[in-house]
Tab-separated table of C-alpha atoms and ligand atoms in Angstrom:
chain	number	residue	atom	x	y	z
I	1	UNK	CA	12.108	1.893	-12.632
I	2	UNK	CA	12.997	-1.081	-15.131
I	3	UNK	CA	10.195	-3.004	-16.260
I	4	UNK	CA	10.378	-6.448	-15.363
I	5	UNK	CA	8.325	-10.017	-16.501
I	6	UNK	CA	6.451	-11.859	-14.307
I	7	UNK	CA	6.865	-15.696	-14.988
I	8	UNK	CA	4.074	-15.593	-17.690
I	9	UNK	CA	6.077	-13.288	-20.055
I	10	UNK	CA	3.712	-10.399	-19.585
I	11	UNK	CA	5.275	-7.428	-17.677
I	12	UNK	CA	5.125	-7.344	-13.774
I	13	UNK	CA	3.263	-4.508	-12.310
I	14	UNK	CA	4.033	-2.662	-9.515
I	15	UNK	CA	2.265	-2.489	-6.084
I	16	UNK	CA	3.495	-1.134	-2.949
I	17	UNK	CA	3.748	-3.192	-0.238
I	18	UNK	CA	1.810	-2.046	3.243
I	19	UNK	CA	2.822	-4.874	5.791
I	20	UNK	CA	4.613	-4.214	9.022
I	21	UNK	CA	7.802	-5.042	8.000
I	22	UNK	CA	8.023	-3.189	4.405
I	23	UNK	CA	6.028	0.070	4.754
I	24	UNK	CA	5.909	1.499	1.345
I	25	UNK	CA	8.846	-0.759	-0.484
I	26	UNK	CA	7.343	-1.016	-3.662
I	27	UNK	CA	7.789	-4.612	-5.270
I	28	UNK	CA	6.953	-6.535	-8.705
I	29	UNK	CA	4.455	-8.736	-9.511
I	30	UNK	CA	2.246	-10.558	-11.874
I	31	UNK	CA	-0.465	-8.555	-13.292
I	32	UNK	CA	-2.825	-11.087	-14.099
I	33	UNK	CA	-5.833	-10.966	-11.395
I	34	UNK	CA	-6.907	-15.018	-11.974
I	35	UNK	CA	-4.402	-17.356	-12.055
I	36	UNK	CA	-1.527	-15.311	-10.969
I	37	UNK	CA	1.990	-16.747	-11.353
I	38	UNK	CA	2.950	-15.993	-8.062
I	39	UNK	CA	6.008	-13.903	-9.379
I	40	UNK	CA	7.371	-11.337	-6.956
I	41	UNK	CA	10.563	-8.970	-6.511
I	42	UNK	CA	11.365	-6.272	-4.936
I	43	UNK	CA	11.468	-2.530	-6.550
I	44	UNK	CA	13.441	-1.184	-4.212
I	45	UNK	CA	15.964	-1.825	-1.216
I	46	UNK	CA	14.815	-2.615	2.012
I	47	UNK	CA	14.089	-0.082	4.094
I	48	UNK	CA	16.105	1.866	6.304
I	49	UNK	CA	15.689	1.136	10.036
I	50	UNK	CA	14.560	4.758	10.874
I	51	UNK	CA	12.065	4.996	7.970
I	52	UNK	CA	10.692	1.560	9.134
I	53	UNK	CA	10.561	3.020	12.817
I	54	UNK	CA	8.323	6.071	10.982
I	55	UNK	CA	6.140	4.799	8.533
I	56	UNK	CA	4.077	2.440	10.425
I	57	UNK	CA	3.521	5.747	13.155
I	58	UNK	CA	2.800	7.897	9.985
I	59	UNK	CA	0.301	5.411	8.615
I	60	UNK	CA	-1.707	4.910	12.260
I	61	UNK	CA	-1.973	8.779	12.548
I	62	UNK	CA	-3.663	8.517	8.623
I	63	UNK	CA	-5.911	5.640	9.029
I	64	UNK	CA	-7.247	7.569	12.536
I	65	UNK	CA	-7.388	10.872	11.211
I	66	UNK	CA	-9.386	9.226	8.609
I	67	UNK	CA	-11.653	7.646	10.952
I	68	UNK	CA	-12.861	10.822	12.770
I	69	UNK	CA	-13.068	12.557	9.324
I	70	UNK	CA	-15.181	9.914	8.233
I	71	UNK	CA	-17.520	10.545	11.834
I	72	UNK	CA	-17.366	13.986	11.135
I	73	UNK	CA	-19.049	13.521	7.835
I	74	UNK	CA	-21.701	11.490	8.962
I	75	UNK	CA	-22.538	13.801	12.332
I	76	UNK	CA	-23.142	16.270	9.630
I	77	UNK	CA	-24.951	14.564	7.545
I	78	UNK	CA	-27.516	13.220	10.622
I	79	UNK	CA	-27.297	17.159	11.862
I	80	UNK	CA	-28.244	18.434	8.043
I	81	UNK	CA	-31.177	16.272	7.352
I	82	UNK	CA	-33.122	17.869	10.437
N	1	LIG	ZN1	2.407	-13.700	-14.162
């Protein structure tokens, strides 16, 4: 990936972008965490419809199969201490 500059002249870091709309699409922007230039681009071309359809479905399953890991770990840890 080509390494860009944000509107301060430093160069623009990339994040990945989570929202509905863009799962995944990686985009620019500044790197500063105060006083951010509000630069932003895109990394990569929009997504295709069929990975948009996916992603979103992918991400629910993560975020829940995180969740009952998560009340896994503390069952066991309430179960342990007895
Ligand atoms: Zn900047």
């Amino acid at each position: 990936m080509e390494a860009r500059n944000c509107f301060c002249g430093h160069q623009a870091i990339i994040r990945t972008s989570w929202t509905q709309a863009n799962p995944g699409r990686r985009f620019y922007c500044c790197a500063r965490t105060v006083q951010k230039c509000g630069y932003f681009g895109w990394a990569e071309p929009q997504l295709c419809a069929r990975a948009m359809e996916i992603i979103p479905g992918l991400l629910n399953n993560m975020n829940n199969l995180r969740a009952s890991a998560r009340e896994m770990q503390i069952k066991f840890a309430n179960s342990s201490s007895y």
